[in-house]
PDB file of C-alpha atoms in Angstrom:
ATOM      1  CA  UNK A 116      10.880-113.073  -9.587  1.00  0.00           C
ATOM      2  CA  UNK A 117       7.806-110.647  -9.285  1.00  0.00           C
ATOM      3  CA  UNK A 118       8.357-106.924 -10.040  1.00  0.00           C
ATOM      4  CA  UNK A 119       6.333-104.323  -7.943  1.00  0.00           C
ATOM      5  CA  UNK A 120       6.467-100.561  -8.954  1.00  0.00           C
ATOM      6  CA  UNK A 121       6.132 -98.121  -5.911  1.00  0.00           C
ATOM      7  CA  UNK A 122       4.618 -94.910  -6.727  1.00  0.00           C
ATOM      8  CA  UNK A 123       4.432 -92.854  -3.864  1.00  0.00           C
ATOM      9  CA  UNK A 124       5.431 -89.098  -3.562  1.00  0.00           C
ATOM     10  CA  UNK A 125       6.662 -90.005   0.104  1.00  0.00           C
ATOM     11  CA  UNK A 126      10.540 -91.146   0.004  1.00  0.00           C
ATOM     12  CA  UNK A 127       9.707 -92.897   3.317  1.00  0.00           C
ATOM     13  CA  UNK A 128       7.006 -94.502   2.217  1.00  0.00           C
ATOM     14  CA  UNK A 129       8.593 -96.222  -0.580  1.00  0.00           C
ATOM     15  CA  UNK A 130      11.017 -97.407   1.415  1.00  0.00           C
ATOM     16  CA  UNK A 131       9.236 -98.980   4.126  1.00  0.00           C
ATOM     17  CA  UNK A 132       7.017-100.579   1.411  1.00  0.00           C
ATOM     18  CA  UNK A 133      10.203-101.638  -0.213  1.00  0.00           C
ATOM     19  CA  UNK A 134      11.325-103.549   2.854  1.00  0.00           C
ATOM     20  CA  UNK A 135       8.153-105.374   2.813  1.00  0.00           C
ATOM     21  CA  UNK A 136       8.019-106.250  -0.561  1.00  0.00           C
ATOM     22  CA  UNK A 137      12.025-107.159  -1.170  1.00  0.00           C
ATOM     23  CA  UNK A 138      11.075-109.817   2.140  1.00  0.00           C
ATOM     24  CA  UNK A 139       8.000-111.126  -0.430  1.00  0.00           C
ATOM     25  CA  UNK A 140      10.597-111.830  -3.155  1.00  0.00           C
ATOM     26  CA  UNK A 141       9.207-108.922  -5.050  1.00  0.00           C
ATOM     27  CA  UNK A 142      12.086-106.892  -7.057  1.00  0.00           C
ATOM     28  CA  UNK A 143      11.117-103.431  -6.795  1.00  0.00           C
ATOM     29  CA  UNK A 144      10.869 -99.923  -8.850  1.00  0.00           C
ATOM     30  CA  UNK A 145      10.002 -96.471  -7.484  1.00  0.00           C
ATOM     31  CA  UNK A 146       8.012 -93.618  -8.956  1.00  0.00           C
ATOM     32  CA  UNK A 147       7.385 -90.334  -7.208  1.00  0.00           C
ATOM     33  CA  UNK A 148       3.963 -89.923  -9.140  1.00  0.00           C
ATOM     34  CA  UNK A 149       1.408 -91.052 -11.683  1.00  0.00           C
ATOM     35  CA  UNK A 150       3.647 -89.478 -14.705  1.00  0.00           C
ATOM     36  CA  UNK A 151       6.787 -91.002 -13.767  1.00  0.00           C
ATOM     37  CA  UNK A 152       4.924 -94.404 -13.339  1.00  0.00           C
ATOM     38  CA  UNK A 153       3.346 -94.527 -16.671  1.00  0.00           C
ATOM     39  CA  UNK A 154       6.417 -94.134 -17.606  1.00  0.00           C
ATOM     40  CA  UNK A 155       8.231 -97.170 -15.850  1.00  0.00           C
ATOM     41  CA  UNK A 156       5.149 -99.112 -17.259  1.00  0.00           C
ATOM     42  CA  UNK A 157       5.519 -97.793 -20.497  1.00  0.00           C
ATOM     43  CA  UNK A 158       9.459 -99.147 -20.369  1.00  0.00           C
ATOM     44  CA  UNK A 159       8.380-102.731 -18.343  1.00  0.00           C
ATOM     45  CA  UNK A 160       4.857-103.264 -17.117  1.00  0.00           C
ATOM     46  CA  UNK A 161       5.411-105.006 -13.628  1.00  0.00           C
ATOM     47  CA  UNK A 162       3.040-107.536 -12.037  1.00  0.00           C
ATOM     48  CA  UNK A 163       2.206-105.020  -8.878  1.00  0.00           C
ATOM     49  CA  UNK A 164       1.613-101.807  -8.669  1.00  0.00           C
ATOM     50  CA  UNK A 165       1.753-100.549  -4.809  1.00  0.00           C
ATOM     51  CA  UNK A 166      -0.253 -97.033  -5.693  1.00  0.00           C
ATOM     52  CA  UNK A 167      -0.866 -93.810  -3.428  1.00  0.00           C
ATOM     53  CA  UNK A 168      -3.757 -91.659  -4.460  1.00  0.00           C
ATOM     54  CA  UNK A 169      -2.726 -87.796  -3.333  1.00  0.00           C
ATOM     55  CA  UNK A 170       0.143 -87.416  -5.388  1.00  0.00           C
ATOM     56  CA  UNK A 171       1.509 -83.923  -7.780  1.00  0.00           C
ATOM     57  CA  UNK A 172       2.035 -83.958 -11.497  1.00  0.00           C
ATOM     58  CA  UNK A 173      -0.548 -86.805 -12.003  1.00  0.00           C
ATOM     59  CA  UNK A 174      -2.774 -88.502  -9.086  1.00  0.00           C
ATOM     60  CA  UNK A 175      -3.094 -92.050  -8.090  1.00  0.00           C
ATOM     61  CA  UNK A 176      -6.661 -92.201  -9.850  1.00  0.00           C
ATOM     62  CA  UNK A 177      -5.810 -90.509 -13.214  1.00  0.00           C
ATOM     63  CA  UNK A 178      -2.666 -92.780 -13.494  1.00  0.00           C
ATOM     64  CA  UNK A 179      -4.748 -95.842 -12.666  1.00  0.00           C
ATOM     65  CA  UNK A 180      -7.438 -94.760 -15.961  1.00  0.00           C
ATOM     66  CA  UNK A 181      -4.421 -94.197 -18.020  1.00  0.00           C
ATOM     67  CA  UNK A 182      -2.568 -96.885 -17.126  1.00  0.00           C
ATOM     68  CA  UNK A 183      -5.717 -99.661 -18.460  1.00  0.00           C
ATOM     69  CA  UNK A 184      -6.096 -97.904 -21.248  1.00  0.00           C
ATOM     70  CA  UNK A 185      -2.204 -98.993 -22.169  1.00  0.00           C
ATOM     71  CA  UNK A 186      -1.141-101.848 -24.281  1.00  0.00           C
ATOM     72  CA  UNK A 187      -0.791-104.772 -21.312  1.00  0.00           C
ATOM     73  CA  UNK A 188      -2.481-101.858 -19.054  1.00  0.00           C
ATOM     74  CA  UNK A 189      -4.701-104.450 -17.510  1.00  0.00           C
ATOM     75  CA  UNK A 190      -2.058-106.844 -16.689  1.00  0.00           C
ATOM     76  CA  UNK A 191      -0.576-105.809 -13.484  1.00  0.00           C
ATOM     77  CA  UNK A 192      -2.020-106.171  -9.991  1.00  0.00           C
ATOM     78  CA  UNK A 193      -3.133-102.602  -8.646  1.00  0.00           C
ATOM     79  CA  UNK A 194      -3.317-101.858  -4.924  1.00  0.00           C
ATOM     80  CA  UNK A 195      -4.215 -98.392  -3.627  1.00  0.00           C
ATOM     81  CA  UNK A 196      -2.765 -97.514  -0.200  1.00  0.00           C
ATOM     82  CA  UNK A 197      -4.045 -94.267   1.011  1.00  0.00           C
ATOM     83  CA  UNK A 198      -5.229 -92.188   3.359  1.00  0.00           C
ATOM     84  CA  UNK A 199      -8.162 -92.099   1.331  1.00  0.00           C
ATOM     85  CA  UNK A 200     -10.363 -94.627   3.212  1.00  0.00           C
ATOM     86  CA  UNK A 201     -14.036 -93.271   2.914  1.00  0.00           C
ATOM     87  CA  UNK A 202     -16.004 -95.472   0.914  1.00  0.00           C
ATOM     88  CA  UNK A 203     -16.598 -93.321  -2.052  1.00  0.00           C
ATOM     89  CA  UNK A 204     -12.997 -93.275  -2.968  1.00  0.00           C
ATOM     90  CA  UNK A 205     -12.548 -97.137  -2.568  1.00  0.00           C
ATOM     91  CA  UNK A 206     -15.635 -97.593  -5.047  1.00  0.00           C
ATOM     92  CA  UNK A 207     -14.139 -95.207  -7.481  1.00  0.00           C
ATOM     93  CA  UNK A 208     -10.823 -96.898  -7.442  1.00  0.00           C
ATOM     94  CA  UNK A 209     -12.193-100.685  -7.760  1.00  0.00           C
ATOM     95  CA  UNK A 210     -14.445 -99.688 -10.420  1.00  0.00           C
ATOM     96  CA  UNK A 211     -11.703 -97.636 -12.570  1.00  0.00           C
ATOM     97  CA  UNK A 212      -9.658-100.911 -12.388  1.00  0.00           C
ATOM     98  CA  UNK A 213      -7.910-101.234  -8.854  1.00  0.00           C
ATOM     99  CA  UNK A 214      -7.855-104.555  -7.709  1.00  0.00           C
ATOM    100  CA  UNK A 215      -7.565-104.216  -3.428  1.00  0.00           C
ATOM    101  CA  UNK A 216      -7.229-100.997  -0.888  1.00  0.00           C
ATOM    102  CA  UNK A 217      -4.791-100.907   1.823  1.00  0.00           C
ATOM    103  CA  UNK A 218      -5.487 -97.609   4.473  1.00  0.00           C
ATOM    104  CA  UNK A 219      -2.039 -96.086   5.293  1.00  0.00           C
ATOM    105  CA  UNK A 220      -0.633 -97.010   7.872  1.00  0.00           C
ATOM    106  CA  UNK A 221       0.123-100.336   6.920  1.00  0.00           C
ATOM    107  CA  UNK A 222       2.837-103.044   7.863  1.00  0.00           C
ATOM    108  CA  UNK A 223       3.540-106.669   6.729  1.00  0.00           C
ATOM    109  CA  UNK A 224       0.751-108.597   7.709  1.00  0.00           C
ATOM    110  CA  UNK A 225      -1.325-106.156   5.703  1.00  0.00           C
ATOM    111  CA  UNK A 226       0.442-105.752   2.255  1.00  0.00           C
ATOM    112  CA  UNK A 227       0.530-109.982   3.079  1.00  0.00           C
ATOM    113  CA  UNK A 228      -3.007-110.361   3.039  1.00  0.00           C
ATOM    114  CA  UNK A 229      -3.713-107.951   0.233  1.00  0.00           C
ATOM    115  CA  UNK A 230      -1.095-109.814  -2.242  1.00  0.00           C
ATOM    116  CA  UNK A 231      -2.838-113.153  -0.742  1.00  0.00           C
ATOM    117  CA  UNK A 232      -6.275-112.048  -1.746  1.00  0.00           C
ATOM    118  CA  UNK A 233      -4.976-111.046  -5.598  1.00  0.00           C
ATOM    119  CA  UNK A 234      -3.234-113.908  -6.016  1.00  0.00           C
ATOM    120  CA  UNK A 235       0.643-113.065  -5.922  1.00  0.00           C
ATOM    121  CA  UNK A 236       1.441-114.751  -2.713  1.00  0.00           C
ATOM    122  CA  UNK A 237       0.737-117.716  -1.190  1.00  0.00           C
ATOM    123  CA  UNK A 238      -1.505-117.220   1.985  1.00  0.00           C
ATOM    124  CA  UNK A 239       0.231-117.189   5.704  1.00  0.00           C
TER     125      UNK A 239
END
């Protein structure tokens, strides 16, 4: 089975995402921000990380650097899903390692697609 880690300051967030994710056959891990998700990588990379941006103790962006600079750092899938949907933010992400952009909100379909396009689900 796939493992996705959530990181997310939102509660609600994580669990909607959750949902979506458990019905992909991903098992899933939460993290309320960057720090507690390097962290959780540090103890088990997974194969998806499901990444807000706007987040305290250490932002989306910072723990996406970090996290490629790890030992099997450039393993897992990253996806940022954001409110942050101007197109100087989605450069900066893809070129610091992310490897799609979902705009909050988002449902099934979408998270769908994205995992489609990286590889880590079959297409629709």
């Amino acid at each position: 089975m796939m493992t996705c880690l959530l990181v997310d300051d939102s509660r609600v967030i994580r669990k909607v995402a959750r949902r979506i994710l458990e019905d992909l056959d991903f098992e899933c891990r939460e993290a309320a921000d960057g720090s507690e998700a390097l962290k959780a990588c540090r103890q088990d990379m997974p194969d998806l990380i499901l990444l807000d941006w706007n987040m305290p103790v250490m932002n989306g962006l910072d723990f996406l650097k970090t996290l490629r600079k790890e030992p099997s750092g450039e393993a897992p899938k990253v996806v940022f899903c954001t409110t942050e949907n101007d197109m100087a933010h989605i450069t900066e992400a893809l070129r610091h390692g992310a490897d799609e952009y979902i705009m909050k909100p988002f449902d099934s379909d979408i998270i769908a697609s994205k995992l489609a396009e990286v590889g880590l689900v079959e297409a629709a």
